[in-house]
PDB file of C-alpha atoms and ligand atoms in Angstrom:
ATOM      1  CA  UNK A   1      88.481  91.175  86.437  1.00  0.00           C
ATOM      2  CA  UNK A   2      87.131  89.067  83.361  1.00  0.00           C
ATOM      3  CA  UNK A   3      85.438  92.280  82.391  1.00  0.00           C
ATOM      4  CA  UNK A   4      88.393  94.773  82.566  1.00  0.00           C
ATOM      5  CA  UNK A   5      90.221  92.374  80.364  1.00  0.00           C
ATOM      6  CA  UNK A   6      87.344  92.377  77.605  1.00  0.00           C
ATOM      7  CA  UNK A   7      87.809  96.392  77.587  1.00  0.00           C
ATOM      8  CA  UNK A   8      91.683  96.121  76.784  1.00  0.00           C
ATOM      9  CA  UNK A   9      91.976  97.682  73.812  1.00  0.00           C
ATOM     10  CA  UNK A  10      95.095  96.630  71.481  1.00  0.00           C
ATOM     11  CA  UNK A  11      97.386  99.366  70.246  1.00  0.00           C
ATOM     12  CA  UNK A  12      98.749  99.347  66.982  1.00  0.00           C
ATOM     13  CA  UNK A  13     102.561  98.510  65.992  1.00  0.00           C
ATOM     14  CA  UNK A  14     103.634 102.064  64.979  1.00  0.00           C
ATOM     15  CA  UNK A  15     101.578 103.233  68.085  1.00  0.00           C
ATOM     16  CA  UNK A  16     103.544 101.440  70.640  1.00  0.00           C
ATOM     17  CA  UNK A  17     106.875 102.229  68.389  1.00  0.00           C
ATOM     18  CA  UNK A  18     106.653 105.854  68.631  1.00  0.00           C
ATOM     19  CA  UNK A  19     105.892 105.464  72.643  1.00  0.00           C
ATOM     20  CA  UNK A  20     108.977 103.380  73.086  1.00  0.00           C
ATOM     21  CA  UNK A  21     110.702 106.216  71.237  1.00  0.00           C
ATOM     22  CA  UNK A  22     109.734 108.564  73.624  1.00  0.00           C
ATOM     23  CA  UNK A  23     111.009 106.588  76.369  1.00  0.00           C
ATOM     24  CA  UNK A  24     114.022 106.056  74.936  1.00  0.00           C
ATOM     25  CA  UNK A  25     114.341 109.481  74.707  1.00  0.00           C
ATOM     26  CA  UNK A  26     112.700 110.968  78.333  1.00  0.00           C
ATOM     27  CA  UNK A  27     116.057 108.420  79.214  1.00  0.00           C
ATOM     28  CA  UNK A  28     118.238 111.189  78.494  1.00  0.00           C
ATOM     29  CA  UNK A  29     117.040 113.170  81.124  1.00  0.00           C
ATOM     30  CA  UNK A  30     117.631 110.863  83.795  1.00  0.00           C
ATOM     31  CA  UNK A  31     118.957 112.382  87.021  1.00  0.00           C
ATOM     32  CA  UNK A  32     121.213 109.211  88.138  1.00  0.00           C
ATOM     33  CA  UNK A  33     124.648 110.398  89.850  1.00  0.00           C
ATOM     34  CA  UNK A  34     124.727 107.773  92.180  1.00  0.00           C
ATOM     35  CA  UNK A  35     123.548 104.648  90.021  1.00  0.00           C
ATOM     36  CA  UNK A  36     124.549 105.996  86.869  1.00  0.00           C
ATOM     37  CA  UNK A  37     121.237 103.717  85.529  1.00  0.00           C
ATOM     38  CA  UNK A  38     119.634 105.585  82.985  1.00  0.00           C
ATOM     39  CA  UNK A  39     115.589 105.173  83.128  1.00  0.00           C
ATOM     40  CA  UNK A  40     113.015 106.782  80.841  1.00  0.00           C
ATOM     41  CA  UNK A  41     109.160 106.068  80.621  1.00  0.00           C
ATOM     42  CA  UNK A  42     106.297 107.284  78.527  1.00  0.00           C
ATOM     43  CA  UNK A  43     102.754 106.956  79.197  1.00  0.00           C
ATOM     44  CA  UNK A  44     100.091 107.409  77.146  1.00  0.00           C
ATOM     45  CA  UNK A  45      96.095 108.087  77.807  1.00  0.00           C
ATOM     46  CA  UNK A  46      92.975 107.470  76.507  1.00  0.00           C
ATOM     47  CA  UNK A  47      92.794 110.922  74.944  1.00  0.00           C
ATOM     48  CA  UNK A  48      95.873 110.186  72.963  1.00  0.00           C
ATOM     49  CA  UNK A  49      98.159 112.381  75.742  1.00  0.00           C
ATOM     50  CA  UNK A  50     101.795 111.284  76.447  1.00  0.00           C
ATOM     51  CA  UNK A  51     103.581 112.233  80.100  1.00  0.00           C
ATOM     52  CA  UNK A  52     107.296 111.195  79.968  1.00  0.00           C
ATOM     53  CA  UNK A  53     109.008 110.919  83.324  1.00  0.00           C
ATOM     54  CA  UNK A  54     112.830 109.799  84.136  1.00  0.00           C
ATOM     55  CA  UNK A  55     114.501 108.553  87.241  1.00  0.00           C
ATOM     56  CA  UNK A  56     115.303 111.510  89.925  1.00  0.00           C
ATOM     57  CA  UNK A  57     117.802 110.132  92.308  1.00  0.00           C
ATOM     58  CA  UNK A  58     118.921 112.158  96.252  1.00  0.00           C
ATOM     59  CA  UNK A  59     121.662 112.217  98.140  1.00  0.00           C
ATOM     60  CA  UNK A  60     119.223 110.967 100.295  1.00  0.00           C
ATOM     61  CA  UNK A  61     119.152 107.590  98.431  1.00  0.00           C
ATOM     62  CA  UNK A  62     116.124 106.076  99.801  1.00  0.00           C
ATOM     63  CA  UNK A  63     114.375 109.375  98.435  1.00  0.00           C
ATOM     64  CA  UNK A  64     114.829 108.796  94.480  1.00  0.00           C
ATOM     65  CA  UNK A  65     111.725 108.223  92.365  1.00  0.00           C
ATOM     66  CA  UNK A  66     111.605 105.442  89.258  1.00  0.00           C
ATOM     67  CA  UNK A  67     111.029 106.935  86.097  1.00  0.00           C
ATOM     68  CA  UNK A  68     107.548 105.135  85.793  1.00  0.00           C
ATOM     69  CA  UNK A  69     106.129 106.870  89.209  1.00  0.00           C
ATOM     70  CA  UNK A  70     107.644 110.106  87.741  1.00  0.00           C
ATOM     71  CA  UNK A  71     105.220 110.095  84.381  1.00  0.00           C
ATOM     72  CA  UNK A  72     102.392 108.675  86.471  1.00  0.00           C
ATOM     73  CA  UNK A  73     102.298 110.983  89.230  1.00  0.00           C
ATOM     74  CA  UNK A  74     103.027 113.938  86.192  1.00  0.00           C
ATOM     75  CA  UNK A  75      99.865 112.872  84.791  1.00  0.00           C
ATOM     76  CA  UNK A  76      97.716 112.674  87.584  1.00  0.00           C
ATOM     77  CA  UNK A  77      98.487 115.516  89.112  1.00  0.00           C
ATOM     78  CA  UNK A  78      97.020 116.899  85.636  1.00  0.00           C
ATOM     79  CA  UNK A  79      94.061 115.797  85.651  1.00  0.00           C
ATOM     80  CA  UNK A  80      94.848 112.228  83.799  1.00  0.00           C
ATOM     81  CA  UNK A  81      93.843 108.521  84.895  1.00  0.00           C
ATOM     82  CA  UNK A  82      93.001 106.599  82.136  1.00  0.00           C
ATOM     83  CA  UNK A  83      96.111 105.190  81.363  1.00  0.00           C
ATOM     84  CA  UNK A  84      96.264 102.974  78.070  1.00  0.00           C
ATOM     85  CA  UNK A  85     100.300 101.977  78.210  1.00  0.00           C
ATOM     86  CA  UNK A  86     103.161 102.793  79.558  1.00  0.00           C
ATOM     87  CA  UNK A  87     106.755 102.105  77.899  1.00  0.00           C
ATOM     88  CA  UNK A  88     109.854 101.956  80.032  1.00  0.00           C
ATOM     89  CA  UNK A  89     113.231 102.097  78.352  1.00  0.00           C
ATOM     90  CA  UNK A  90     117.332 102.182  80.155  1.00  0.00           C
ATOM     91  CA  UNK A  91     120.870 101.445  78.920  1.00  0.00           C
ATOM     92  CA  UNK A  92     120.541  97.636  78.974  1.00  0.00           C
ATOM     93  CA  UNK A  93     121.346  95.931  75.917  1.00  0.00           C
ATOM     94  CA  UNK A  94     120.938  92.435  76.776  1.00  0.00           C
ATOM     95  CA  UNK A  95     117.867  92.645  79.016  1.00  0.00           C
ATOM     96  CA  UNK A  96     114.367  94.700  79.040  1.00  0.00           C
ATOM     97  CA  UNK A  97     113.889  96.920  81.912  1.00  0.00           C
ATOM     98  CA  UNK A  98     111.662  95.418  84.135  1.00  0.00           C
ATOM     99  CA  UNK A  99     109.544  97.841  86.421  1.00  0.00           C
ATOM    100  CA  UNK A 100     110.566  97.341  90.409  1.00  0.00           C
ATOM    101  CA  UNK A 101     107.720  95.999  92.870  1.00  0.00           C
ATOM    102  CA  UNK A 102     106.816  99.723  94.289  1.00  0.00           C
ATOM    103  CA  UNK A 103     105.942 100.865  90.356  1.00  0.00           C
ATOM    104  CA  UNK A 104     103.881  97.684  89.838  1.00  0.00           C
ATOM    105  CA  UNK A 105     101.547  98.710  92.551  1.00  0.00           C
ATOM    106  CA  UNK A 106     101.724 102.278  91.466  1.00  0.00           C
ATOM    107  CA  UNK A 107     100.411 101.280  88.052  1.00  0.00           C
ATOM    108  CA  UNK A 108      98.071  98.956  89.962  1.00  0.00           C
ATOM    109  CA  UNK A 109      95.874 101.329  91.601  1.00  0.00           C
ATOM    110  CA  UNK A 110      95.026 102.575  88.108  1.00  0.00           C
ATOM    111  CA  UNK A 111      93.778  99.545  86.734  1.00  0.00           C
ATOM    112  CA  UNK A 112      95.219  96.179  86.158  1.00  0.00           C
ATOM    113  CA  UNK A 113      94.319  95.559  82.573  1.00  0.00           C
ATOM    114  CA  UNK A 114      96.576  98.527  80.459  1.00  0.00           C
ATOM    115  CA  UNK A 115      99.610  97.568  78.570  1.00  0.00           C
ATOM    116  CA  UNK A 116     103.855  97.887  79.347  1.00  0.00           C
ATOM    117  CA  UNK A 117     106.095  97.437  77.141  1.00  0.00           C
ATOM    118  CA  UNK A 118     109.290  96.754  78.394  1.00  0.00           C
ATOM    119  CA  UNK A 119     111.983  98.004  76.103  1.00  0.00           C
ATOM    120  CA  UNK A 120     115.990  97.914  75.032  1.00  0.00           C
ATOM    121  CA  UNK A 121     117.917 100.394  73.164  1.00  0.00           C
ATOM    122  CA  UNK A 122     117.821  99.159  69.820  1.00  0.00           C
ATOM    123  CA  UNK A 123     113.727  99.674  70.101  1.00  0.00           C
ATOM    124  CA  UNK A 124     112.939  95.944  70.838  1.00  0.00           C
ATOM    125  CA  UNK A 125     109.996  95.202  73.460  1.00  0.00           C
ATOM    126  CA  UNK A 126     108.172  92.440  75.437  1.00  0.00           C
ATOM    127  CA  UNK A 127     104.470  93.314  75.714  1.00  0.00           C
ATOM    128  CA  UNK A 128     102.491  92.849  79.490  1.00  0.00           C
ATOM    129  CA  UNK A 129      99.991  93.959  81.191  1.00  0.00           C
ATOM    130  CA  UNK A 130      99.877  95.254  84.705  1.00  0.00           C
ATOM    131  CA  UNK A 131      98.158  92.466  85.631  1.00  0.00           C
ATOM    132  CA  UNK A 132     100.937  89.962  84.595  1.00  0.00           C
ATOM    133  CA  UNK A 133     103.465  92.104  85.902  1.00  0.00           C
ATOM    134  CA  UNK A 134     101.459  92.298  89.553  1.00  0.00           C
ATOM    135  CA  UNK A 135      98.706  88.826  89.539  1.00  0.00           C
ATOM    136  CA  UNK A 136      97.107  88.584  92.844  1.00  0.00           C
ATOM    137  CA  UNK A 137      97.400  92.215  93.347  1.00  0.00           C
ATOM    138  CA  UNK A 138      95.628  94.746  95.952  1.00  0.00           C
ATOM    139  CA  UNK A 139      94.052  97.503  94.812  1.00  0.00           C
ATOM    140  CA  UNK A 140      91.446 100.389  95.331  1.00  0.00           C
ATOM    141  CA  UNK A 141      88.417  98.023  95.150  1.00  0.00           C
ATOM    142  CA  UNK A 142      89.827  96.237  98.107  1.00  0.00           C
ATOM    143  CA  UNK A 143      89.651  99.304 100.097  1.00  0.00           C
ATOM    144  CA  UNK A 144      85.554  99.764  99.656  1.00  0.00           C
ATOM    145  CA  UNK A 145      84.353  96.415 101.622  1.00  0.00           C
ATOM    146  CA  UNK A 146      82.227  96.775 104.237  1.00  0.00           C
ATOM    147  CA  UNK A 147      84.237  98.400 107.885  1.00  0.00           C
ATOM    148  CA  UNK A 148      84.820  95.869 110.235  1.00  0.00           C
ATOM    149  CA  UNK A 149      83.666  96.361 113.605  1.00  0.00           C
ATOM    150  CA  UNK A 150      86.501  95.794 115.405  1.00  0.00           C
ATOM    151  CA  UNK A 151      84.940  95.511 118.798  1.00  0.00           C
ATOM    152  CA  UNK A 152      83.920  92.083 117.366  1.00  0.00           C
ATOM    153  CA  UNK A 153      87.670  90.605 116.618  1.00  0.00           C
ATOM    154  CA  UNK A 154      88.469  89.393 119.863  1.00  0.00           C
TER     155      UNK A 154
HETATM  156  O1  DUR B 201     112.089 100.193  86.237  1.00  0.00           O
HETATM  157  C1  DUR B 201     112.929 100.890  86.829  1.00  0.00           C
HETATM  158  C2  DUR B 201     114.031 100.348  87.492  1.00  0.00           C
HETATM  159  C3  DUR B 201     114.909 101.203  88.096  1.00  0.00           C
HETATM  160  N1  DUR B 201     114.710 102.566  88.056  1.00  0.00           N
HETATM  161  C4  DUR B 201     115.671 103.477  88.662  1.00  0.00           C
HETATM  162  C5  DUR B 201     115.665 103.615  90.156  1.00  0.00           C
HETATM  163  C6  DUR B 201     117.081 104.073  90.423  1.00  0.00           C
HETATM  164  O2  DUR B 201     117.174 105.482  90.196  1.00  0.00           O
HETATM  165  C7  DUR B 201     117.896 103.381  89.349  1.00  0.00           C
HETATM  166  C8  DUR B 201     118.616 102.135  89.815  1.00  0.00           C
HETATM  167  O3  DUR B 201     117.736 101.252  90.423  1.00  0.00           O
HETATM  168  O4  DUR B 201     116.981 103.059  88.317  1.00  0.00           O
HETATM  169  C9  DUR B 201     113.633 103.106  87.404  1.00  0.00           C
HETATM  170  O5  DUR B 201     113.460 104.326  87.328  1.00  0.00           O
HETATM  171  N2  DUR B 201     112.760 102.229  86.836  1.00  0.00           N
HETATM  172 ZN1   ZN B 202     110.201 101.626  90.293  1.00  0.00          ZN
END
């Protein structure tokens, strides 16, 4: 862990403005009839690529995705992991968006130390990382322990 947060590299002010631009617009194409709450995000690489992604609600509510899962799973699904930040931006004035639990761990399982800037409409932002957002998380290096033999449980 105390290694992964000596890699985090700092991005610089017009850097993160222009991402929380492009959150604030990927907002506009949210697909919300049924909670009329307006969600954009924008996440950018390590080669300098930005995936946008909104919120895509169902009929079937318990089948709508959060905007952030939307960019993530866009960008993995081409070929990109190596996520750097990841702005998130909706139609609250008096309070930055704040990811749900089930995007926290989706951010998780690439890395714990990458930036997300949680954003209002006028362009304002609190700065975290994944790892404030989730402490004490699970993740992929959990998963690669030594199997149990469960014979031996009992
Ligand atoms: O960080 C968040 C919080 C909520 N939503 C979506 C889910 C649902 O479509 C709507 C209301 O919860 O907003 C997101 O996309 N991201
Ligand atoms: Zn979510």
């Amino acid at each position: 862990m105390g290694d992964q947060k000596l890699r985090r590299e700092l991005m610089n002010l017009s850097g993160m403005k222009e991402l929380i631009r492009k959150s604030l617009e990927a907002r506009k194409f949210a697909y919300c009839p049924y909670s009329k709450f307006r969600v954009g995000a924008a996440l950018l690489t390590h080669d300098g690529t930005v995936f946008t992604g909104c919120n895509v609600e169902n009929a079937c509510f318990n089948l709508g995705i959060c905007a952030e899962r939307t960019a993530i799973s866009k960008a993995v699904s081409e070929g990109c992991r190596d996520f750097k930040a990841i702005a998130i931006a909706s139609d609250m004035c008096e309070h930055f968006i704040s990811p749900c639990g089930g995007c926290r761990q989706f951010m998780r399982e690439f890395g714990a130390n990458w930036d997300v800037y949680l954003s209002k409409p006028d362009g304002s932002y609190v700065e975290m990382t994944v790892e404030e957002l989730l402490p004490a998380s699970f993740g992929p290096e959990d998963l690669k322990m030594k199997k149990v033999n469960i014979r031996n449980e009992f």
